[in-house]
XYZ file of C-alpha atoms in Angstrom:
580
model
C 98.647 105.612 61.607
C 102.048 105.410 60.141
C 104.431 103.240 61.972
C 107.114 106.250 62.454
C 104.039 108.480 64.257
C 103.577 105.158 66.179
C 106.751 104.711 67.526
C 107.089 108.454 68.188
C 104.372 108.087 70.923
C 105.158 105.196 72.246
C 108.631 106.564 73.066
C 106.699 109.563 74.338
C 104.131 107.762 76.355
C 107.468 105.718 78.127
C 109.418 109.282 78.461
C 105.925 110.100 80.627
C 105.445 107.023 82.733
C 109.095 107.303 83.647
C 109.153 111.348 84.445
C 105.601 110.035 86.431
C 107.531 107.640 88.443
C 110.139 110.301 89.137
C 108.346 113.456 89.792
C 104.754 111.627 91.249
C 105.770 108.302 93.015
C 102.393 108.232 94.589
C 100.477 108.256 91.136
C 102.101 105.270 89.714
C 100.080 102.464 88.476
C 99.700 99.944 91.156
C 101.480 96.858 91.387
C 104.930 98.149 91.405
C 107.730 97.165 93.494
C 109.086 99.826 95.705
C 112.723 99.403 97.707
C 113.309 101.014 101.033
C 116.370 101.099 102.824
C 116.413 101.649 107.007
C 119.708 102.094 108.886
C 119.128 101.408 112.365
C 121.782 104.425 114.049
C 122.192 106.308 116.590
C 121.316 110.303 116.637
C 122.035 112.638 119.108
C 118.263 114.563 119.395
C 117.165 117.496 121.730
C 114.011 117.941 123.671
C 113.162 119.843 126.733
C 116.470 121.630 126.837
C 118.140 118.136 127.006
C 120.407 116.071 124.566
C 119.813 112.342 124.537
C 121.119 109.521 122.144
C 117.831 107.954 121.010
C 117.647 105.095 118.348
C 116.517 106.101 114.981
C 115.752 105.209 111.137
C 117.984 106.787 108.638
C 118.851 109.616 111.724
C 115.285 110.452 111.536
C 112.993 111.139 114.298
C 109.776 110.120 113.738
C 111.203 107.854 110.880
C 110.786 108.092 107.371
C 107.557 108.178 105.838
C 106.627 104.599 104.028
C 104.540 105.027 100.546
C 102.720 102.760 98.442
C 99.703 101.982 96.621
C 97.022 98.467 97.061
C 98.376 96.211 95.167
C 101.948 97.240 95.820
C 104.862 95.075 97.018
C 107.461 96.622 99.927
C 110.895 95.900 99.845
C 112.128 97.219 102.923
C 116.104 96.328 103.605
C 116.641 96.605 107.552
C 120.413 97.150 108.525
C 121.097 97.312 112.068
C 124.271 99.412 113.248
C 123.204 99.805 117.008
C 124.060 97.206 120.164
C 119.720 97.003 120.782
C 118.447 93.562 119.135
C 115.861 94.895 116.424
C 112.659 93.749 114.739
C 109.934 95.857 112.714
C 106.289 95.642 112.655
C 104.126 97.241 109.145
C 101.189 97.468 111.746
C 97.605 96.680 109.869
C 99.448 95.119 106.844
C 97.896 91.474 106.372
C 101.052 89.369 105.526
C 99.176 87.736 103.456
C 101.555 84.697 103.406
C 104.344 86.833 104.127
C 103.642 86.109 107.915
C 107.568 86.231 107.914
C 107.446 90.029 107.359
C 105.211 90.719 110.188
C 108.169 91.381 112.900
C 107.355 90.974 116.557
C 109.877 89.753 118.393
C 109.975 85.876 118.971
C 106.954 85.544 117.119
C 106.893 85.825 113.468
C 111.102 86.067 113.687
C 113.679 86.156 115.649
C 115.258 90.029 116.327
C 117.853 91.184 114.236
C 120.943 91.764 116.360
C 123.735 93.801 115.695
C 126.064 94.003 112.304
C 123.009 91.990 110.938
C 120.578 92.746 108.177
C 117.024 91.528 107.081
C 114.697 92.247 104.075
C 111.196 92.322 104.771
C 109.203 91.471 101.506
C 106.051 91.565 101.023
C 102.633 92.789 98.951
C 99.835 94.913 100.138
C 96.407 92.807 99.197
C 93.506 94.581 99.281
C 94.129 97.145 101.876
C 94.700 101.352 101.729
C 94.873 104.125 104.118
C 96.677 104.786 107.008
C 98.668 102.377 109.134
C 102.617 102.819 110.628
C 105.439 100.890 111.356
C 107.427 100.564 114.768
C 109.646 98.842 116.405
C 108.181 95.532 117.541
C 110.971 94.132 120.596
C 110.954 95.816 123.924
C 110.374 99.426 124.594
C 112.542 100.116 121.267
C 109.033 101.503 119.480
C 109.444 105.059 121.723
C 111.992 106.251 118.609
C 111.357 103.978 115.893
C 108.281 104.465 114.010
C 106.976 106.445 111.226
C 103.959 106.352 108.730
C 102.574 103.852 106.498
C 100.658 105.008 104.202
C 98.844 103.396 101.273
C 97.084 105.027 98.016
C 94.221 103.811 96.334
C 95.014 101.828 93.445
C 95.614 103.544 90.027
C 92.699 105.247 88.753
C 90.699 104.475 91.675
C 89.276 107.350 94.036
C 88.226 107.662 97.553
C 84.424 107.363 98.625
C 84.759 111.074 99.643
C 86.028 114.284 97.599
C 89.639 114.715 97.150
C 91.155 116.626 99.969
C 93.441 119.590 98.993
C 96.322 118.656 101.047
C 97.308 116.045 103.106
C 99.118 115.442 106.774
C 100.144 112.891 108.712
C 100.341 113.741 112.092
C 101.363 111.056 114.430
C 101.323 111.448 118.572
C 104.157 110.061 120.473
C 105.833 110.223 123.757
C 109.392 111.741 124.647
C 111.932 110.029 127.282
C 114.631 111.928 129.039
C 115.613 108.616 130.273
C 116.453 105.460 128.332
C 113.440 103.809 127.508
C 115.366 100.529 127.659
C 116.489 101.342 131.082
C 112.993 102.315 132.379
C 111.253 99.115 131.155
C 114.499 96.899 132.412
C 113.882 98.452 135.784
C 110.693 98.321 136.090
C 110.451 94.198 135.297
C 113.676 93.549 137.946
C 111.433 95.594 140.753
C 107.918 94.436 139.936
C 106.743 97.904 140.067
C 104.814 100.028 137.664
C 107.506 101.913 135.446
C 108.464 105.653 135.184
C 106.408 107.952 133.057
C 107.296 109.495 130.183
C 108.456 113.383 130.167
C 106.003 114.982 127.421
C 103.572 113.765 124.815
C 104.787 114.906 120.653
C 103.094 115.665 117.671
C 105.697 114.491 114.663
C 108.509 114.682 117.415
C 108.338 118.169 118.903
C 106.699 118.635 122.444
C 105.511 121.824 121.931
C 104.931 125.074 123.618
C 102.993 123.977 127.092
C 106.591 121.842 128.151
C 109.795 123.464 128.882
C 111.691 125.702 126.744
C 110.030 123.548 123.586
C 108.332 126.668 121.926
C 110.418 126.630 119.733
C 110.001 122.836 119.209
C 106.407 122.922 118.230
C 104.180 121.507 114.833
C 102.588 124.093 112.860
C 100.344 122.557 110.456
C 99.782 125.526 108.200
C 96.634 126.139 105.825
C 94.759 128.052 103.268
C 91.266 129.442 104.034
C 88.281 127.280 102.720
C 90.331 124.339 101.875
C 89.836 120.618 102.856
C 92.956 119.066 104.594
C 93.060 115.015 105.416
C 94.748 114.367 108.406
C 96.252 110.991 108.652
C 96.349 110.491 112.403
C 98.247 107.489 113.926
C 98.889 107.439 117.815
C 102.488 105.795 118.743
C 102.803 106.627 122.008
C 103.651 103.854 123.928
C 101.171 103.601 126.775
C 98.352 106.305 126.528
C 95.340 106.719 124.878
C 94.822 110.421 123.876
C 91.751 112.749 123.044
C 92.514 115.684 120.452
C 90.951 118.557 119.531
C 91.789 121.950 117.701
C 89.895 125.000 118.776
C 87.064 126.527 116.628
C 87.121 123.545 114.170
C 85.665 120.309 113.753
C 86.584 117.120 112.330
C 84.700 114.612 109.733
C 85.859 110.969 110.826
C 86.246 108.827 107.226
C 88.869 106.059 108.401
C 89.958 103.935 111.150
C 92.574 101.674 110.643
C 92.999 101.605 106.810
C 89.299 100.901 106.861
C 86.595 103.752 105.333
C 83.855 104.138 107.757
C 80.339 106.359 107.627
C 81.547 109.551 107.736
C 80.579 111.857 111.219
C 81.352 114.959 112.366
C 82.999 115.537 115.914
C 85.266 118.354 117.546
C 87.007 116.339 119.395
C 88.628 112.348 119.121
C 89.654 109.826 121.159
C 92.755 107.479 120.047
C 94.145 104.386 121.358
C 97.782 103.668 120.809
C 98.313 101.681 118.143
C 95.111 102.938 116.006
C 94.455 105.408 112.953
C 92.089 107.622 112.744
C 91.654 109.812 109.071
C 89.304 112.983 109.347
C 88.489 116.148 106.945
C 89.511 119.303 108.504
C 87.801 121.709 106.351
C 89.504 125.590 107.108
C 87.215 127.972 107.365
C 87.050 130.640 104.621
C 87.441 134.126 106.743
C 88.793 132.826 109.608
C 88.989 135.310 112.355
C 92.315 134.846 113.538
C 95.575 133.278 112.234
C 96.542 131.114 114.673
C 94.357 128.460 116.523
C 96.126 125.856 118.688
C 95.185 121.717 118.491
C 96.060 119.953 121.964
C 95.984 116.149 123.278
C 95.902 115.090 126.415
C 95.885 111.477 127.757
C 92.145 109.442 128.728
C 93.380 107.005 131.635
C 91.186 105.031 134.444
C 94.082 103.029 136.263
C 95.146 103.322 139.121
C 99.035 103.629 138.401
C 100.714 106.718 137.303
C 100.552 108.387 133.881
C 102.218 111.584 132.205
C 99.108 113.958 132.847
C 100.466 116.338 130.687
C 99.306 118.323 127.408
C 100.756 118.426 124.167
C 100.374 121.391 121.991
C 100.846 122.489 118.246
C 99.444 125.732 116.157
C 96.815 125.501 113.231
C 98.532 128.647 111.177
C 96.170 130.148 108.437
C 98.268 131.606 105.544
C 96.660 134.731 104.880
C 98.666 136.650 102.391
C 97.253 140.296 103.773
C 98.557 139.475 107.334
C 102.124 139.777 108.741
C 103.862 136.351 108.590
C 102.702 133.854 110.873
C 105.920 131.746 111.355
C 106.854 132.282 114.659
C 103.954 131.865 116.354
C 103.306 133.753 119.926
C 101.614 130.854 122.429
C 100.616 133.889 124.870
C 97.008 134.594 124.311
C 95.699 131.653 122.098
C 93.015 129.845 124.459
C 93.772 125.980 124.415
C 90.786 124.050 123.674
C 88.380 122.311 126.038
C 89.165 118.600 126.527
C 87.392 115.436 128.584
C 88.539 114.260 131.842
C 91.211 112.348 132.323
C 88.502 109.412 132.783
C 85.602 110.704 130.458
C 84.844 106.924 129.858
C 81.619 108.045 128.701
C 82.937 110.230 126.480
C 84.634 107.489 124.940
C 82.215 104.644 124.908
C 79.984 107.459 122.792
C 82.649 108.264 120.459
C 83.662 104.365 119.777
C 80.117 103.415 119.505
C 79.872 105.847 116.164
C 81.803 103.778 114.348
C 79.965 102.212 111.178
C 81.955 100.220 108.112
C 80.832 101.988 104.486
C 79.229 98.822 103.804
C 78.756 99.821 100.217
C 78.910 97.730 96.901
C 82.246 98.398 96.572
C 83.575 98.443 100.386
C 81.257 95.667 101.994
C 80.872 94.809 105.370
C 81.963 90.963 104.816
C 81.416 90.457 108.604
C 81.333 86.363 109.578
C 77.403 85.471 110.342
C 78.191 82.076 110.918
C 80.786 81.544 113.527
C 82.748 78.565 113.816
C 84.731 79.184 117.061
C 83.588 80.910 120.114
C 85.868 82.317 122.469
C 85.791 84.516 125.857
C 89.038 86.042 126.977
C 89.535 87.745 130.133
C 92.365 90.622 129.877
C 93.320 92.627 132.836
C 96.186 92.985 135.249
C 97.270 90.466 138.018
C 100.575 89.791 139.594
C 103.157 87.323 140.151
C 105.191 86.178 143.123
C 108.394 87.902 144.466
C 111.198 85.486 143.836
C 112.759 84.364 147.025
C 115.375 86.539 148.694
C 114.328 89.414 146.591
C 112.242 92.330 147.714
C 109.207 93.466 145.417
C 107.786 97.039 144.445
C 104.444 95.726 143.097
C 100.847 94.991 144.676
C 101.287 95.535 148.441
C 105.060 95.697 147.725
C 105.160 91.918 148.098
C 104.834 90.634 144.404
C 105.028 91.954 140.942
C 103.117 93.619 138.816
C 101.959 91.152 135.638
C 99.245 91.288 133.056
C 97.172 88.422 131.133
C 94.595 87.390 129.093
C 92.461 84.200 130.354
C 94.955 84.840 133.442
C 97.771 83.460 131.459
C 100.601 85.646 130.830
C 102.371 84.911 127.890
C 106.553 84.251 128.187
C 108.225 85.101 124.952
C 109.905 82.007 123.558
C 113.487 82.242 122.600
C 113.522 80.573 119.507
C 110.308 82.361 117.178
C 106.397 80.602 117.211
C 106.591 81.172 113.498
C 109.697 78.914 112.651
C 108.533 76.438 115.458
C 105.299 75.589 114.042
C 106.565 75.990 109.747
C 109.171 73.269 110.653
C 107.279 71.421 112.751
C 109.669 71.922 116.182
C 107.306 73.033 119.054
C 108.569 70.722 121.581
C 109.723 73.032 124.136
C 108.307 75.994 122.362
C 104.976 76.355 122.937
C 101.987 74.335 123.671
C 98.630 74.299 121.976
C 96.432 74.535 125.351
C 95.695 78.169 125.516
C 91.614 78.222 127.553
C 88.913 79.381 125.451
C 86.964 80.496 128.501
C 88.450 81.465 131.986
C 88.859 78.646 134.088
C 88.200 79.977 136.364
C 84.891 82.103 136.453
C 84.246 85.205 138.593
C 82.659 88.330 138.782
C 84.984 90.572 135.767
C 83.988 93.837 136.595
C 83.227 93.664 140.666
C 84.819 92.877 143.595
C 88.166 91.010 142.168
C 89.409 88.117 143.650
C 91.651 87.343 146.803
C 93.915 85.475 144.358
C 95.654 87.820 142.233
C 98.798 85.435 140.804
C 98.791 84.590 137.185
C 99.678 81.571 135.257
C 102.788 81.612 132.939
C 103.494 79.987 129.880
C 104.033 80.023 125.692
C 100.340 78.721 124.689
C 98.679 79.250 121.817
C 95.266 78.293 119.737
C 95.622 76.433 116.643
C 92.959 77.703 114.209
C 91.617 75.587 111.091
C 91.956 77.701 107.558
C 88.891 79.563 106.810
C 87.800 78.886 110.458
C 85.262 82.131 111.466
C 85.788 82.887 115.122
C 83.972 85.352 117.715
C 86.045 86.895 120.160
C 84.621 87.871 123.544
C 87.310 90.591 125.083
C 86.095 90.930 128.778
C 88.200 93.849 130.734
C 88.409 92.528 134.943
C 88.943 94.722 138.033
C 91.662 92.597 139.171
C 94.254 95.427 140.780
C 91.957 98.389 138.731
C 89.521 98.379 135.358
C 91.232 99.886 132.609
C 90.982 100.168 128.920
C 93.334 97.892 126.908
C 94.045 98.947 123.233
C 93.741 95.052 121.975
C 95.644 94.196 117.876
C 95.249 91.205 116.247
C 98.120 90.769 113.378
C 97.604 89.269 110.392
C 94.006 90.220 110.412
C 91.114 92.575 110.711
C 88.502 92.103 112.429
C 84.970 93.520 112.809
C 83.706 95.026 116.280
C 80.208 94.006 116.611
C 79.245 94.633 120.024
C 80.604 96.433 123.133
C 79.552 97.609 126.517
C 79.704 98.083 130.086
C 79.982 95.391 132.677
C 80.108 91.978 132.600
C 79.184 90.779 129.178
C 76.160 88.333 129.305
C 75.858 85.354 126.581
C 71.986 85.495 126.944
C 71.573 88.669 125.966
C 73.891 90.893 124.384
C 74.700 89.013 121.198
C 71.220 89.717 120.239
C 72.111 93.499 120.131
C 74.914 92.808 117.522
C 75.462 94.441 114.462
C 75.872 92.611 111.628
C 74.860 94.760 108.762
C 78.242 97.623 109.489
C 80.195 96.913 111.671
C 83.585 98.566 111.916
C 86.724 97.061 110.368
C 89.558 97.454 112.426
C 93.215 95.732 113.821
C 92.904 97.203 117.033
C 90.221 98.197 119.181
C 90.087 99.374 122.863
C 88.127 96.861 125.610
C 86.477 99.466 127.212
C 87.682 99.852 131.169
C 85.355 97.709 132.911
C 83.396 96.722 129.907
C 83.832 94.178 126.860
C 84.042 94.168 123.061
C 83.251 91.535 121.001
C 85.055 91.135 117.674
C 84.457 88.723 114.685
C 87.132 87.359 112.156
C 88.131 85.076 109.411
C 91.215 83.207 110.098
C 91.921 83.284 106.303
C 96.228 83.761 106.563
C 98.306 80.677 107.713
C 101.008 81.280 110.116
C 101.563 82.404 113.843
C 99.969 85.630 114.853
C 100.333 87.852 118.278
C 97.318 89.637 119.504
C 98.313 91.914 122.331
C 97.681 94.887 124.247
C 99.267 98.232 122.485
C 100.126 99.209 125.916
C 104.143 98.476 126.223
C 104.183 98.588 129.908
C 100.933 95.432 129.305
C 102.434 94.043 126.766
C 105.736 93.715 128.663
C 104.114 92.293 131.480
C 102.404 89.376 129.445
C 99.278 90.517 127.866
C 99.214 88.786 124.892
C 98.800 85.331 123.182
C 99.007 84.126 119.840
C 96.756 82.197 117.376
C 98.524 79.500 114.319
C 96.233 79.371 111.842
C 97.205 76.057 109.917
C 97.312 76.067 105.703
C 94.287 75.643 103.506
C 94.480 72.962 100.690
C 95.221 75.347 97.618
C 98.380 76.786 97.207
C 97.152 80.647 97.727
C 96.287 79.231 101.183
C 99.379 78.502 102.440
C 102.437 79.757 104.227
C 105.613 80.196 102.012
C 108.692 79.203 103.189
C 110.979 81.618 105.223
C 113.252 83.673 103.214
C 117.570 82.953 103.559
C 118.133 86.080 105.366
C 115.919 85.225 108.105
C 117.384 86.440 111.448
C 118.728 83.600 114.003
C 117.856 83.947 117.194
């Protein structure tokens, strides 16, 4: 080959990569850097006939959708322009010692306030699928969040056929009032806070709420195709079943993590998790229009939005009038559980099974290094003096913990405590391993309701392999608590009703596939036990995905300390990071 003819296609191969880049930036070769930009501003948005200033990405609501490939690195340049304090959390993303991109609040940094700016760097290692990003301080999640999603790398397929199209479609929750207001409220009285006004699907209420018809999805499809929806719940403190009428779903994902595929009509989703499934369409469908609906799964004892949230499946059939405005009258909504199908939802969980193939293996600990039992539930603190409370028998407030200590947010962040070695006054490193006190979880719960209060945390070795026991109580009502580690995944390898017993039920483990996943419901009076590698130094929240737990103090953190090589340890915080 001459070298002209050469040097003609190598300039052509470089014309294509670059065109590729521009006109396909989700078939790029992996490894790239790609730059983001989020204004934090305020947006005057409309819902239920009313007009509310709600906090927003870029003036979008949901926010803008976050792409990459494995093997990528983010560069995500946060700008804040509102008076709200501001951090952001790339939920499921490992940090891989980037623990200084993870964003919660007081943990991995400290918020970043108004006028100020922060760049959150880092590289997505061995992970794809579907995870999100939200807000990560307060109740400031109910506007800010949008989809993260993450492509196979270059060249590399998924373990199922490629769909035709595909959809994220991510559940949420809509306010009327100031979410900061509600929360703010709620903690001054003790009480349980106000419920939101509808449920969303990609911001829009839908037909079943007031004067929303014409604020409703349509997720619109071709006969005998394959669609993969990417399904991420972000509403703030339900879990939600979904269905869409005449079709059924194949479950290949949860939480960026392929599983065995099954078939169901209808899921269950915690907030916080994400669920992908094959809708195939059927090829002569009999009608145009068939509607999808959520409604929430609770079994409290406080009050929830018991409301359902609609949208339209809208076949595009080319020898039928056109099928954008759809009529709601006379499309039959599908059947969903009960409110408090826990059954329902043990079943569903319990289907769960990692690929556990050659090339996706099941790399579950067998060997564990660490056990631990935590307790989470609700419990209560003391009405301060001279001040009259709205919680249990209107005498105390309402609180939440796990181990029946309820974490205080520190006002300087865990991260920078522990990297430069200042946790005087910051945290301790006494959080129990068991209860200590012992009692019957799921029965008759105890006289004592109070809770302890405190910063603690658990200091974990590198490479240290720990079991985690997650026991739901009865104190003030069983529920189900959507639990997320960060900086991890973890492997559910046992769950069930009741008290769990050490004697027992480990023997009925699974080892061989269990799923992957960062977060994982406790089942309402019931336990889950989870297994992980404490592989990634730094400080790292594991909390309940409800806000109105999480605000009350159901979380804690583990610091898992450096390994010996330098791939094993923490870099050093970036100049730009936020001061608290």
């Amino acid at each position: 080959m001459s070298a002209f003819v050469f040097s003609r296609l190598s300039i052509l191969c470089a014309i294509f990569y670059i065109c590729s880049i521009t006109l396909f930036p989700e078939s790029v070769t992996a490894g790239i850097t790609r730059h983001y930009k989020f204004d934090i501003r305020l947006k005057n948005v409309t819902r239920l006939c009313k007009t509310k200033t709600i906090v927003t990405v870029n003036g979008k609501f949901p926010g803008p959708r976050v792409v990459a490939r494995e093997g990528d690195r983010l560069v995500v340049r946060v700008v804040n322009h509102v008076s709200n304090n501001v951090s952001l959390h790339w939920h499921g993303i490992k940090q891989v010692q980037s623990g200084w991109a993870d964003g919660p609040a007081y943990i991995t940094q400290c918020p970043i306030q108004t006028g100020q700016s922060y760049v959150y760097n880092f590289t997505i290692t061995g992970q794809r699928g579907t995870l999100w990003w939200h807000a990560h301080i307060s109740w400031m999640r109910a506007t800010l969040y949008g989809p993260l999603i993450i492509y196979p790398q270059h060249n590399a397929s998924y373990p199922f056929a490629k769909p035709h199209k595909e959809v994220p479609i991510m559940f949420g929750e809509w306010w009327n009032a100031d979410t900061e207001a509600v929360i703010n409220q709620s903690l001054v009285t003790g009480a349980g806070p106000n419920v939101s006004d509808s449920y969303t699907i990609n911001g829009l209420p839908g037909p079943l709420y007031n004067c929303s018809a014409k604020d409703t999805f349509k997720l619109k499809v071709k006969p005998g195709k394959t669609y993969m929806l990417r399904i991420i719940n972000a509403a703030l403190n339900d879990d939600l079943f979904f269905r869409i009428a005449n079709h059924t779903m194949t479950i290949v994902e949860a939480d960026a993590s392929y599983v065995k595929p099954f078939e169901r009509d209808t899921l269950i989703i915690a907030p916080g998790q994400t669920t992908n499934v094959l809708l195939k369409t059927q090829p002569n469908p009999p009608q145009t229009t068939f509607v999808m609906a959520a409604r929430p799964y609770f079994t409290g004892q406080g009050t929830f939005d018991n409301s359902t949230i609609a949208g339209f499946l809208v076949y595009d059939l080319h020898n039928l009038p056109s099928s954008d405005n759809v009529p709601s009258k006379n499309l039959s909504i599908p059947t969903l559980p009960p409110i408090n199908a826990t059954s329902f939802v043990a079943n569903f969980s319990n289907k769960f099974r990692a690929l556990a193939s050659e090339k996706f293996p099941a790399n579950v600990p067998r060997n564990v290094d660490k056990h631990f039992f935590f307790t989470v539930g609700l419990g209560s603190n003391p009405c301060p003096k001279n001040q009259r409370c709205q919680g249990p028998n209107n005498s105390s407030k309402f609180s939440a913990s796990v181990n029946n200590v309820s974490m205080i947010l520190p006002t300087t962040a865990l991260l920078q405590s522990y990297f430069f070695k200042k946790s005087n006054g910051v945290y301790t490193t006494d959080f129990p391993s068991f209860p200590l006190v012992p009692f019957n979880y799921t029965g008759a719960p105890p006289n004592n309701t109070n809770v302890s209060n405190g910063t603690k945390v658990v200091v974990l070795p590198f490479n240290t392999s720990v079991e985690v026991v997650l026991q739901d109580t009865s104190i003030l009502g069983a529920e189900s608590h959507p639990l997320h580690l960060h900086g991890h995944n973890f492997y559910v390898v046992g769950q069930g009703i009741g008290n769990f017993d050490p004697k027992k039920d480990p023997a009925k483990y699974n080892l061989v596939d269990p799923v992957e996943r960062n977060t994982i419901g406790v089942p309402s009076g019931g336990w889950v036990a989870i297994r992980f590698l404490a592989d990634n130094p730094g400080a790292w929240l594991m909390h309940c995905h409800f806000d109105v737990h999480l605000s009350w103090g159901l979380r804690m953190a583990w610091i898992v300390l450096d390994g010996e090589l330098p791939s094993q340890k923490l870099l050093p915080p970036p100049a730009d990071l936020p001061k608290c």
